[in-house]
XYZ file of C-alpha atoms in Angstrom:
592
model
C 0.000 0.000 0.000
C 2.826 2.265 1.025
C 4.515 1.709 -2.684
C 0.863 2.530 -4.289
C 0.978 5.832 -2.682
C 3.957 6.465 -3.416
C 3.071 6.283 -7.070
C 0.485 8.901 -7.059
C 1.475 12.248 -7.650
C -1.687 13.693 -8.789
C -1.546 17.322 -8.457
C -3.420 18.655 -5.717
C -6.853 20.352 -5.625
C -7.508 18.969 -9.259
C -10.391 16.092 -10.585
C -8.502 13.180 -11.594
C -9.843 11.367 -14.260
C -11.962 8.215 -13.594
C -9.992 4.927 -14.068
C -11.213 2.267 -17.081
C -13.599 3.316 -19.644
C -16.021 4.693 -17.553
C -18.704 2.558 -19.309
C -20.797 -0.279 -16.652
C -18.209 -2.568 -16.936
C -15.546 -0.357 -15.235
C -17.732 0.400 -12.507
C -18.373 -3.303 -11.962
C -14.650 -3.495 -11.400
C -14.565 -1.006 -8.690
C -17.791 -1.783 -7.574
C -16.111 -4.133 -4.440
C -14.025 -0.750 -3.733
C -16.743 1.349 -3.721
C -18.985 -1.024 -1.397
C -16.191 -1.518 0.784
C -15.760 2.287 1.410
C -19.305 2.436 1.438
C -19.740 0.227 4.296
C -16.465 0.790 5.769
C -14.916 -2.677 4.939
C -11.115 -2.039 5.196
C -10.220 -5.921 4.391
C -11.559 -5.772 0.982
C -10.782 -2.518 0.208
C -7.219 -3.682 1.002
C -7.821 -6.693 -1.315
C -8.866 -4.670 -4.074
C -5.576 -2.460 -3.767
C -3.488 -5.518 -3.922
C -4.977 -7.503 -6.602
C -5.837 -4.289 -9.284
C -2.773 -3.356 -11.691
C -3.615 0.702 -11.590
C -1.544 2.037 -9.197
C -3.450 5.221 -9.117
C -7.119 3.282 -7.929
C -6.543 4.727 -4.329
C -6.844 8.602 -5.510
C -8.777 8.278 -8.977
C -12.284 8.393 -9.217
C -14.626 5.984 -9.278
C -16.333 5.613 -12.796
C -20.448 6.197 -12.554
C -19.943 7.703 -9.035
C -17.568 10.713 -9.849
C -16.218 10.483 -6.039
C -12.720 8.473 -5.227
C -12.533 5.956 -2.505
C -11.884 8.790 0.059
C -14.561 10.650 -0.823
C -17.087 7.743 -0.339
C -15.834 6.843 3.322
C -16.052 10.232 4.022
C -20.008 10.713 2.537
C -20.737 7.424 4.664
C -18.916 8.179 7.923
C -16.566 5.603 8.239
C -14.039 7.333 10.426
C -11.599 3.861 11.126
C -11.837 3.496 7.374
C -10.526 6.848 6.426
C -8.065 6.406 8.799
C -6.285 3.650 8.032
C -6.720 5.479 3.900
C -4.778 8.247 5.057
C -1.846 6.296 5.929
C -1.760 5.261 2.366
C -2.409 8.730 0.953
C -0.149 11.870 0.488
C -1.274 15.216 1.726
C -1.999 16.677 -2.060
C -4.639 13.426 -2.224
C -6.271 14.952 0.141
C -7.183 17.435 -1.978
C -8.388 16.040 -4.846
C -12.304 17.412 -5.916
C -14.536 14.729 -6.966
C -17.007 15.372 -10.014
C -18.421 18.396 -8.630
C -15.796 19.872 -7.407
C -16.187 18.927 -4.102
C -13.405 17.497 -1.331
C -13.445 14.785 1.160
C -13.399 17.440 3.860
C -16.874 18.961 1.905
C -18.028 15.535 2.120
C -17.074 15.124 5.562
C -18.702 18.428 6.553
C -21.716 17.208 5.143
C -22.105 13.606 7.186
C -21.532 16.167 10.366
C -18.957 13.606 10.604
C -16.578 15.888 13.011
C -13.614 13.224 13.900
C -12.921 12.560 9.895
C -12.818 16.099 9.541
C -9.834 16.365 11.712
C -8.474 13.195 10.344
C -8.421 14.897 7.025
C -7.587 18.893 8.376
C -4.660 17.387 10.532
C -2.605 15.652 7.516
C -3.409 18.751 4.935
C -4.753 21.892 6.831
C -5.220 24.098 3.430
C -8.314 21.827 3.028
C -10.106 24.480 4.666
C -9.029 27.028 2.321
C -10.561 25.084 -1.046
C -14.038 26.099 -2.030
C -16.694 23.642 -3.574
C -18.664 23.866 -6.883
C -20.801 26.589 -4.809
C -17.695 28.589 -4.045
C -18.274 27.343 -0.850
C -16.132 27.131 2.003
C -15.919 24.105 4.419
C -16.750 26.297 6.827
C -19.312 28.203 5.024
C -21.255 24.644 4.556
C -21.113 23.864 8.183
C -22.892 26.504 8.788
C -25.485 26.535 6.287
C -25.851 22.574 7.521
C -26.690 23.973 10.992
C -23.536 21.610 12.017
C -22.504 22.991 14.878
C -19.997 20.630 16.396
C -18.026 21.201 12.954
C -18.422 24.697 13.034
C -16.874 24.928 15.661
C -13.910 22.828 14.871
C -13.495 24.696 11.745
C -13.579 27.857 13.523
C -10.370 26.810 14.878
C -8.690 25.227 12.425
C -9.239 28.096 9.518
C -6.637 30.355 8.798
C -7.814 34.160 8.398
C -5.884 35.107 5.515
C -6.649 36.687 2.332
C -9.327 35.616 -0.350
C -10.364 33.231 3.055
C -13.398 32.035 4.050
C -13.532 35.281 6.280
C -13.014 37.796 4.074
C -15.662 39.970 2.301
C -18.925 38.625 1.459
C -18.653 35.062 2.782
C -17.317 35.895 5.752
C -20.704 37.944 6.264
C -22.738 34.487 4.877
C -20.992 32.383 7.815
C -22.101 34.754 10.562
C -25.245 35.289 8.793
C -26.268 31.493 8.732
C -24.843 30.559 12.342
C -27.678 33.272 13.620
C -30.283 31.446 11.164
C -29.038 28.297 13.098
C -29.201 29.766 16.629
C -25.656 29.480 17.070
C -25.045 32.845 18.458
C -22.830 31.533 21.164
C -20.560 30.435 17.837
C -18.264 33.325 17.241
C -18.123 34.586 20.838
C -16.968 31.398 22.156
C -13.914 31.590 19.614
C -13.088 35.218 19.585
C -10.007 35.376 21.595
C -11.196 39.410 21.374
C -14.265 38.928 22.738
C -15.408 40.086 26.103
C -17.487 37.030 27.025
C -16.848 33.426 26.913
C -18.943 30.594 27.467
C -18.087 30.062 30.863
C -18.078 33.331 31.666
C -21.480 33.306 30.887
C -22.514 30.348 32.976
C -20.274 31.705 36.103
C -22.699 34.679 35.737
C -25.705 32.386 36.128
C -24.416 31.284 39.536
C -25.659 32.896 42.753
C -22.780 34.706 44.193
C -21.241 32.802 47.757
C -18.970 32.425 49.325
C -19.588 29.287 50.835
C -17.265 26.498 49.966
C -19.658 23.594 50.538
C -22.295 25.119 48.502
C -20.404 26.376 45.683
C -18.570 22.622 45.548
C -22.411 20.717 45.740
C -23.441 23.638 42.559
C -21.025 22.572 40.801
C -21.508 18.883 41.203
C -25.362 18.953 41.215
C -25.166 21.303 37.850
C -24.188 19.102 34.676
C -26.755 16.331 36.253
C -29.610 19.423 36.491
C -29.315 20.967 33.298
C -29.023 17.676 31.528
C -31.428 15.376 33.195
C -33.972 18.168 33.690
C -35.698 19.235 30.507
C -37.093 22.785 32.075
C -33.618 23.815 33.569
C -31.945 22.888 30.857
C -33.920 25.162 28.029
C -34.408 27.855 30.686
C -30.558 27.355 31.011
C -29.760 27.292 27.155
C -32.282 30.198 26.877
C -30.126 32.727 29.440
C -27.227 31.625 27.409
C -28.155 32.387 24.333
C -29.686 35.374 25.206
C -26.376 36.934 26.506
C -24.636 35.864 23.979
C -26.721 37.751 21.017
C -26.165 41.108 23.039
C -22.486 40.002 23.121
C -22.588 39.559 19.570
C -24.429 42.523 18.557
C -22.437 44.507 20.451
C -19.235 43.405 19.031
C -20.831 43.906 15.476
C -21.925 47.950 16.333
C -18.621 48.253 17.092
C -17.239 46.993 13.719
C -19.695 48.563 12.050
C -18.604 52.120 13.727
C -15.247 51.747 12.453
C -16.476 52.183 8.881
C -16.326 56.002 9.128
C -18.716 55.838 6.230
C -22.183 57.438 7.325
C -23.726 55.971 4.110
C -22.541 52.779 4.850
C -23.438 52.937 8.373
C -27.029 53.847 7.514
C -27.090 50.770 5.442
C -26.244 48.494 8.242
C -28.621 50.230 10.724
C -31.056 50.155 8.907
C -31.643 46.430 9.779
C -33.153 48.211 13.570
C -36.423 48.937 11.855
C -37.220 45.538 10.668
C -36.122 44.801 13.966
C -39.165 47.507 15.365
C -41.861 45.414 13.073
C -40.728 42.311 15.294
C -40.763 43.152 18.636
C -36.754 42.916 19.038
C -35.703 45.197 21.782
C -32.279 43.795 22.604
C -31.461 44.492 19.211
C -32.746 47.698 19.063
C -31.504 49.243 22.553
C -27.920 47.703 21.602
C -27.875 50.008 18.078
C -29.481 53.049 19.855
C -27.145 52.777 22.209
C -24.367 52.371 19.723
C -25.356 54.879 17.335
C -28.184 56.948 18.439
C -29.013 58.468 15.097
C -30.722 55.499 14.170
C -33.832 57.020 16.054
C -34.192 59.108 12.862
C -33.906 56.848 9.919
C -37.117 56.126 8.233
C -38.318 53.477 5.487
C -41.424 54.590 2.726
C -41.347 57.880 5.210
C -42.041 55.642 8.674
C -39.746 55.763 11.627
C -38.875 53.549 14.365
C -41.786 54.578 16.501
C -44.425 54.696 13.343
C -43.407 50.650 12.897
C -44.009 49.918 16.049
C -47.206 51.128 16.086
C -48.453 49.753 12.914
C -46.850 46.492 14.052
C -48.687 45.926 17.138
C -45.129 45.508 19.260
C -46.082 46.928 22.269
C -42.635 46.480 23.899
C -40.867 48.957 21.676
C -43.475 51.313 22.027
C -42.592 51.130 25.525
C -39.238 51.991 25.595
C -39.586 54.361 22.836
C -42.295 56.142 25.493
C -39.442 56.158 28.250
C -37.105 57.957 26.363
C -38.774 61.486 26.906
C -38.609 63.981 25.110
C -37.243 61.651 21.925
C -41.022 60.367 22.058
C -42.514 63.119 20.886
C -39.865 64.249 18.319
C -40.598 60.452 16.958
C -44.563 61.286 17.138
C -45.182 64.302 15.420
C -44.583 63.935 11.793
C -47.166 62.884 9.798
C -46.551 60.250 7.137
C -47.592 59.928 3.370
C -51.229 60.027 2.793
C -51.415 62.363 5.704
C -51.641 59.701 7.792
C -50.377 60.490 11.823
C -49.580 57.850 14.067
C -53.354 57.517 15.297
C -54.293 56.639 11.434
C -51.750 53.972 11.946
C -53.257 52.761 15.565
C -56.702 52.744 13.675
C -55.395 50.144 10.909
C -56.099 46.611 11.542
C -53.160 44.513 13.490
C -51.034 42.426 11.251
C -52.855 38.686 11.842
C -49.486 36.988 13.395
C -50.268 39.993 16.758
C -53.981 39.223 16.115
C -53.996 35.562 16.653
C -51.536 35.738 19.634
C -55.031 36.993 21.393
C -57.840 34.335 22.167
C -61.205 34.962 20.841
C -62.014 37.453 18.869
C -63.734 39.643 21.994
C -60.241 39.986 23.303
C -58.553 40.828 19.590
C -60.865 43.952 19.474
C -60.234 44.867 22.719
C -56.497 44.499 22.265
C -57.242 47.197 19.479
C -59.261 49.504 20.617
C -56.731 49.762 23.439
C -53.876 50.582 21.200
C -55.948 52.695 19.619
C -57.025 54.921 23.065
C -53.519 54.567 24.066
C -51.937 56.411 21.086
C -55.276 58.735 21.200
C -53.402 60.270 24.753
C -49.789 60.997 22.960
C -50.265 64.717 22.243
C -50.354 65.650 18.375
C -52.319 68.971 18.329
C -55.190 68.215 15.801
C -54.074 65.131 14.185
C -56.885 62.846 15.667
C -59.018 64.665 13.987
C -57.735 65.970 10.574
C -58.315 63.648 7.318
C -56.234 61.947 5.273
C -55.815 62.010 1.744
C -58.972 59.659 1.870
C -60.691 62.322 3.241
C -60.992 59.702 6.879
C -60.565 60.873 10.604
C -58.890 58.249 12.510
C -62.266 57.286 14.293
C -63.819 56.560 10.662
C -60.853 54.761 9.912
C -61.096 52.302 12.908
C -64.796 51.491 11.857
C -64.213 50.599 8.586
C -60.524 48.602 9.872
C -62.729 46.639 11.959
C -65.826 45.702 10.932
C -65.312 42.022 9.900
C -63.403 41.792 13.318
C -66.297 43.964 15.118
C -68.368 40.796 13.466
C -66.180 38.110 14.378
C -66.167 39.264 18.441
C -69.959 40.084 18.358
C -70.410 36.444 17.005
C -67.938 34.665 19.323
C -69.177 36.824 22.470
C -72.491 35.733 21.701
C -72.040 32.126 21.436
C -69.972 31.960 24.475
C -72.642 33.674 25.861
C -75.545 31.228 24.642
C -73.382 27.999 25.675
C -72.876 29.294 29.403
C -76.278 30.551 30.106
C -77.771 26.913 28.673
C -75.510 25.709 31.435
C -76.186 28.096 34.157
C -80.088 27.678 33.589
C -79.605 23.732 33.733
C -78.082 24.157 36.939
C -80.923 26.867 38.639
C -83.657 23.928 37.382
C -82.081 21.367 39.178
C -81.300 23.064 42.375
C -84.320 24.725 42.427
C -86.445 21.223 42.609
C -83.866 20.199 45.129
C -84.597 22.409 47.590
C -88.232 21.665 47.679
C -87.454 17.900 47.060
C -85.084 17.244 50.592
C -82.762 13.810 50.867
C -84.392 11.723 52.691
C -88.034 13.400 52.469
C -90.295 15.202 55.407
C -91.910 14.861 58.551
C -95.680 14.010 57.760
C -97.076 12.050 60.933
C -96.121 13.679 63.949
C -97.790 14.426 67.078
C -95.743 17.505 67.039
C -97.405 20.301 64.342
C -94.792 22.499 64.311
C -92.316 19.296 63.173
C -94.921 18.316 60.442
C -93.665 18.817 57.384
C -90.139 19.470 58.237
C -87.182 17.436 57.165
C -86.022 13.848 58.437
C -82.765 14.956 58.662
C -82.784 18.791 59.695
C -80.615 18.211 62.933
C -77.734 16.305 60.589
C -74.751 18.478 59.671
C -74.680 17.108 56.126
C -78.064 18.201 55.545
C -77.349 21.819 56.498
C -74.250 21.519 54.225
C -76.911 20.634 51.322
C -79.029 23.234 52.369
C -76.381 25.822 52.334
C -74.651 24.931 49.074
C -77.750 24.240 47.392
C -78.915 27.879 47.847
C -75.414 29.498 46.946
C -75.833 27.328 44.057
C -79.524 28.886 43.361
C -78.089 32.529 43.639
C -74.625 32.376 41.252
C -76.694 30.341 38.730
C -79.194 32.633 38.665
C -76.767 35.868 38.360
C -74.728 33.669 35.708
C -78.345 33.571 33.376
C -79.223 37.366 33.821
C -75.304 38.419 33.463
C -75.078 36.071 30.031
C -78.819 36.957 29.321
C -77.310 41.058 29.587
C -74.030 39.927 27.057
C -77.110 38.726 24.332
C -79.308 41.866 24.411
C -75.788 44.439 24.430
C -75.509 46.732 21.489
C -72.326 45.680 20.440
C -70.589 48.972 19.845
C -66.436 48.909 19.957
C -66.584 50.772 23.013
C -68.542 48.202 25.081
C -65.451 45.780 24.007
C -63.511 47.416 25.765
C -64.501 47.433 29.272
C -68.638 46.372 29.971
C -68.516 43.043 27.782
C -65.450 41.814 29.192
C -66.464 42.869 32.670
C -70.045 40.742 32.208
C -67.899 37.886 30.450
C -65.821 37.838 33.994
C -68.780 38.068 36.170
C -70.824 35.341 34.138
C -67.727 32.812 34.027
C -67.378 32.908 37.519
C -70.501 32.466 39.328
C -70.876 29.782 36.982
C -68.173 28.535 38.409
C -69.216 29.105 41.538
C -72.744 27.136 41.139
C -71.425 24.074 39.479
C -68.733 23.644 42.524
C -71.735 24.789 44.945
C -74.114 21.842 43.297
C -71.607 19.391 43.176
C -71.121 19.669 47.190
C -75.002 19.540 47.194
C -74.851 16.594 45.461
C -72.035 15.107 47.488
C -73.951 15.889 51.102
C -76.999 14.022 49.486
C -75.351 11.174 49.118
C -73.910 11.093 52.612
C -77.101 11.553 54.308
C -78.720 8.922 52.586
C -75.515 6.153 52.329
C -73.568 7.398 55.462
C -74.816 4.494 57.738
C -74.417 1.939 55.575
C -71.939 2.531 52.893
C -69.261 5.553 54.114
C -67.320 4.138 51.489
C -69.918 5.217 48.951
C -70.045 8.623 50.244
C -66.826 9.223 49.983
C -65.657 8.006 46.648
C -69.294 10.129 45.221
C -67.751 13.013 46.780
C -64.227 12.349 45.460
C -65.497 11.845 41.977
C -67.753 15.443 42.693
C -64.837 17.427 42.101
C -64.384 16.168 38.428
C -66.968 17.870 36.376
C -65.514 21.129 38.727
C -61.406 20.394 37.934
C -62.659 20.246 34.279
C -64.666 23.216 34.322
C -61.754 25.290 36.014
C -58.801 23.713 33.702
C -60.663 24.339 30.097
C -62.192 27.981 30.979
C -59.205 29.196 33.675
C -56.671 30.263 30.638
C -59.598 32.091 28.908
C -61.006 33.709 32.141
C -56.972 34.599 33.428
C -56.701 36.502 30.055
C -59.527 38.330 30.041
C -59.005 39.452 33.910
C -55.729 40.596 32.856
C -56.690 42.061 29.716
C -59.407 44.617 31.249
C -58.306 44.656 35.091
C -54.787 43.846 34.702
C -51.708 46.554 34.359
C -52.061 46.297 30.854
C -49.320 46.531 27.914
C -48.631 49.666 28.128
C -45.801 50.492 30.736
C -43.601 53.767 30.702
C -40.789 51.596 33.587
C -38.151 51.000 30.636
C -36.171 53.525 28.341
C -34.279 53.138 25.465
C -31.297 54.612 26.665
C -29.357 53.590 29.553
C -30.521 55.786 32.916
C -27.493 57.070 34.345
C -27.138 59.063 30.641
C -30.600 59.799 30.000
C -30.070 63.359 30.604
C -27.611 63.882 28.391
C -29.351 62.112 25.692
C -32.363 64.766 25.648
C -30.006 67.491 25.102
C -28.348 65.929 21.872
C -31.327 67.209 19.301
C-alpha cells in the first residue's frame, strides 16, 4: 500500500480522471471498492488495492460515481476506514475534488462527521481554504448545515488570511447562517477578542457565595440538572443564548462604527427597523445605544416609533415612550397620505399579533386599546384631521374593523348562549332540590310544628346541602341574567372594551361558583342517605364530585386569566423602561 501511494502524484486540488472506460463494466470493477468504502470494509478494500494493476485506484475516481474511494468513506462516515486510507495517501490526495468539485473534507462536513474532519484537516490543513462547486467554504457549509460541532472545529482550524473564508462577502454568509441556526454563542466562544466566553457566561448564572460547601455541591449537582432536567436545561440554554446575542451585537456595532462611512453605516442600521416590526428590543436598545441616530432613519417615510405602532409591538413602544422627550420628536410627523400615528393605531393589526389573542372579543379589545392609548400621545389636531382619503382616525377604525367587530360580536355571543344553557340547567335542578329534601319530610307527627319538616334537619350534612344548594340557586341565577345582559348588548367597539369583558368575567365565575356549589349539594346528598351503611360510597361520590368542577376550572381558567388581565390587569402599556441607559438619559435629551 505504502509503494501505491507512493506512485500517485496527482496534483493537488484537481479532478482526476476516472480509471477504465467509464462505461458499466468499469464500474463493476470497482464496484467491491466502492462497497467496501461504502460500508467501511477495510479488508476488501485492502484486497482490491493488492490484486488491481492501476496504481493510481486509491486517488482516482470511481467511474459512474464521480467520487474516489476517500470521498465515499467520508459521505458514509466511516471514520476507522478513512483512517487507516490516510496512511496510504499523500497530503496533495487529500485534496483532490470529486465530479463536482467537491473534497473529502466537503463531504465530511456534510455527514456532520466531526472526527474525519480532523483526520483529514490534521494531515493537509489548506483543506479548509478550497471552495466547492458553490464557491463554498468548508466552513461556510457547516454553517449553512446547521452543524454545529463542525463549526466549531473549523472555527479553529481556519486560517484568516486573504481571499479566506472570512473575508468579504462570505465571511458575512458564515455569521449570517450561524444566527439562522441559533448558534449565536458560535463566534463569541472563539473570539479570543471577545469580552465574554462561554463560561463566563454560565459563572454569571451562579448565585454569588462564598460558601465552599455550597459552591462545591453547585457545581456537582449542575451538569446532572441541566441535563437530566428538561425545564432547567432550556431555561438554562435560553439565558445563554440570550447573553450571547447582546455580546454579539455589540461586538458587530462596534465593527460597524469603524467604517467612518455614514452611508454605509445607515445601510447596516437600517436592519433596527425591521427589527421595530418584530418586537426585538435587545437588538434595538444595543444600536441606539451604539449609534443613536438610528432614532431618525425612516423606510417609505415611517420611523422607528411609526413601525411599532403599525406592528402591534407593544414592547418597543414602551421603551420608545421612556425615552422622553425623543417620544414626541418620533410622534409628530405625519406620514404619506397624511396619515399620523393615530391613522396607523386605527389600521387593523397584522394577523401573526392578532392571533396571539384568544377569541375574537379579546382581539378587538387588544385594538381599541392601542388605539385609546396612542389617542393620549399629544399631536395637536391630528386625531381629527383627514387623510388624503378624506378619513378621521375614528372613521378609519370602523371601517378597519368591521369584519373583526363581526367576528367578536359572534364569538361573544355564542360563548354567551353555551354558558347561560348551562347556568339555567343548573338553577332547574337546584331549584327542585330544595323543595325535594334527601331523605323526604316529617308528615305524621304528634308535634305540628315538626310536620312537614325534614327527616334529617338536625344532621350536619343536611345543612351543608341546604347551604350549598342555595349558593348554588343565587350564582346560577346571576350567571343567566349576566349572560342573558351579554345577548341583548348593542355591540358597539366601546362596550369591548370594558362592559362586555367585565359581564364575560362576572358570568364565568358564578358559573363557576354554582357548578362547585351543586356538586357539594350533590355530594352531602349522598352522605345523608348512604352514610350508615356505605361511608365508602359517600366518599368516593364526593371524590369523583370534584371532576366535572377540575374540568370546568382547567378548560375555561386560561380564557377567564386573560380576560381578567386584559381589562383589570396593568395592561401593555408600561412607561418603567427607556431606550437609553438611565445614568445618561439626561444627556441624551439634550443631543437634538
Amino acid at each position: 500500500m505504502a509503494s501505491t501511494a507512493g506512485q500517485t502524484s496527482a496534483a493537488s486540488q484537481q479532478t482526476p480522471t476516472t480509471g477504465g472506460d467509464g462505461d458499466s463494466s468499469s464500474y463493476q470493477r470497482y464496484q467491491s471498492l466502492y462497497n467496501a468504502a461504502f460500508y467501511g470494509d477495510w479488508e476488501k478494500a485492502n484486497e482490491f488495492f493488492e490484486t488491481n494493476p492501476n496504481p493510481n485506484s486509491i486517488s482516482e475516481n470511481i467511474p459512474c460515481t464521480g467520487k474516489n474511494v476517500l470521498h465515499v468513506a467520508a459521505l458514509a462516515g466511516r471514520t476507522e476506514f478513512v483512517k487507516k486510507l490516510l496512511d496510504s495517501m499523500t497530503a496533495e490526495q487529500l485534496g483532490l475534488k470529486d465530479d463536482n468539485k467537491c473534497t473529502a473534507l466537503t463531504y465530511a462536513v456534510r455527514s456532520g462527521n466531526v472526527e474525519i474532519a480532523k483526520l483529514l484537516v490534521g494531515k493537509n490543513d489548506n483543506l479548509t481554504q478550497i471552495q466547492n462547486e458553490k464557491g463554498w467554504f468548508p466552513i461556510l457549509e457547516a454553517a449553512i448545515l446547521c452543524q454545529k460541532g463542525m463549526l466549531n472545529f473549523l472555527l479553529s482550524v481556519t486560517k484568516d488570511e486573504d481571499g479566506g473564508p472570512f473575508r468579504g462577502k462570505k465571511g458575512a454568509l458564515i455569521l449570517v447562517n450561524a444566527l439562522y441556526a441559533d448558534f449565536y454563542g458560535v463566534e463569541v466562544e472563539q473570539a479570543s477578542t471577545c469580552c465574554c466566553t462561554k463560561g463566563d457566561i454560565e459563572n454569571s448564572m451562579q448565585s454569588p457565595t462564598n460558601c465552599s460547601f455550597l459552591q462545591s455541591l453547585k457545581t456537582f449537582l449542575r451538569p446532572a440538572v441541566i441535563l437530566k432536567v428538561p425545564c432547567i436545561k432550556h431555561v438554562h440554554d435560553m439565558k445563554l443564548m440570550h447573553m450571547q446575542v447582546q455580546k454579539l451585537i455589540n461586538r458587530i456595532c462596534a465593527q460597524v462604527l469603524l467604517l467612518n462611512d455614514k452611508e454605509e453605516i445607515k445601510k447596516l442600521f437600517m436592519e433596527v427597523l425591521v427589527s421595530a416590526k418584530f418586537g426585538i428590543i435587545e437588538l434595538i436598545q444595543i444600536c441606539v445605544q451604539a449609534y443613536p441616530e438610528v432614532l431618525w432613519y425612516e423606510t417609505d417615510g415611517r420611523n422607528i416609533l411609526h413601525l411599532a405602532i403599525e406592528y402591534r409591538q407593544e414592547e418597543v413602544f414602551n421603551i420608545l415612550r421612556g425615552s422622553g422627550a425623543f417620544f414626541n420628536i418620533l410622534a409628530n410627523p405625519r406620514l404619506r397620505n397624511l396619515n399620523s400615528i393615530i391613522h396607523l393605531a386605527a389600521k387593523l393589526a397584522p394577523p401573526s399579533k392578532l392571533n396571539s389573542v384568544s377569541g375574537a372579543a379579546l382581539q378587538m379589545q387588544r385594538e381599541l386599546q392601542w388605539f385609546k392609548e396612542v389617542e393620549k400621545i399629544p399631536t395637536p389636531g391630528y386625531n381629527t384631521r383627514p387623510n388624503n382619503s378624506s378619513k378621521i382616525a375614528k372613521d378609519m377604525f370602523t371601517e378597519e374593523h368591521k369584519d373583526l367587530l363581526e367576528k367578536a360580536e359572534k364569538w361573544m355571543k355564542d360563548t354567551a348562549a353555551s354558558c347561560m344553557v348551562v347556568a339555567t340547567l343548573i338553577a332547574t335542578v337546584v331549584f327542585t332540590a330544595a323543595f325535594t329534601v334527601p331523605g323526604g319530610n316529617n308528615s305524621d307527627s304528634g308535634n305540628n310544628y315538626d310536620k312537614g319538616s325534614p327527616i334529617f334537619l338536625e344532621e350536619k350534612s343536611f345543612m351543608v346541602f341546604a347551604i350549598s344548594d342555595a349558593i348554588a340557586l343565587f350564582f346560577s341565577t346571576s350567571s343567566v341574567l349576566m349572560f342573558l345582559s351579554i345577548l341583548t348588548s348593542r355591540y358597539a367597539e366601546e362596550d369591548f372594551l370594558k362592559s362586555l369583558p367585565t359581564k364575560l368575567i362576572i358570568g364565568l365565575v358564578t358559573l363557576f361558583f354554582s357548578i362547585a356549589a351543586m356538586m357539594i349539594a350533590f355530594s352531602a346528598t349522598f352522605f345523608i342517605i348512604f352514610s350508615h351503611r356505605f361511608s365508602w360510597l359517600s366518599i368516593l361520590i364526593a371524590a369523583l364530585a370534584t371532576f366535572p368542577v377540575t374540568l370546568f376550572a382547567l378548560s375555561h381558567a386560561r380564557l377567564l386569566a386573560e380576560i381578567v388581565i386584559s381589562t383589570y390587569g396593568s395592561g401593555i402599556f408600561q412607561q418603567n423602561r427607556s431606550i437609553f441607559p438611565s445614568s445618561s438619559g439626561q444627556e441624551k435629551e439634550n443631543m437634538h
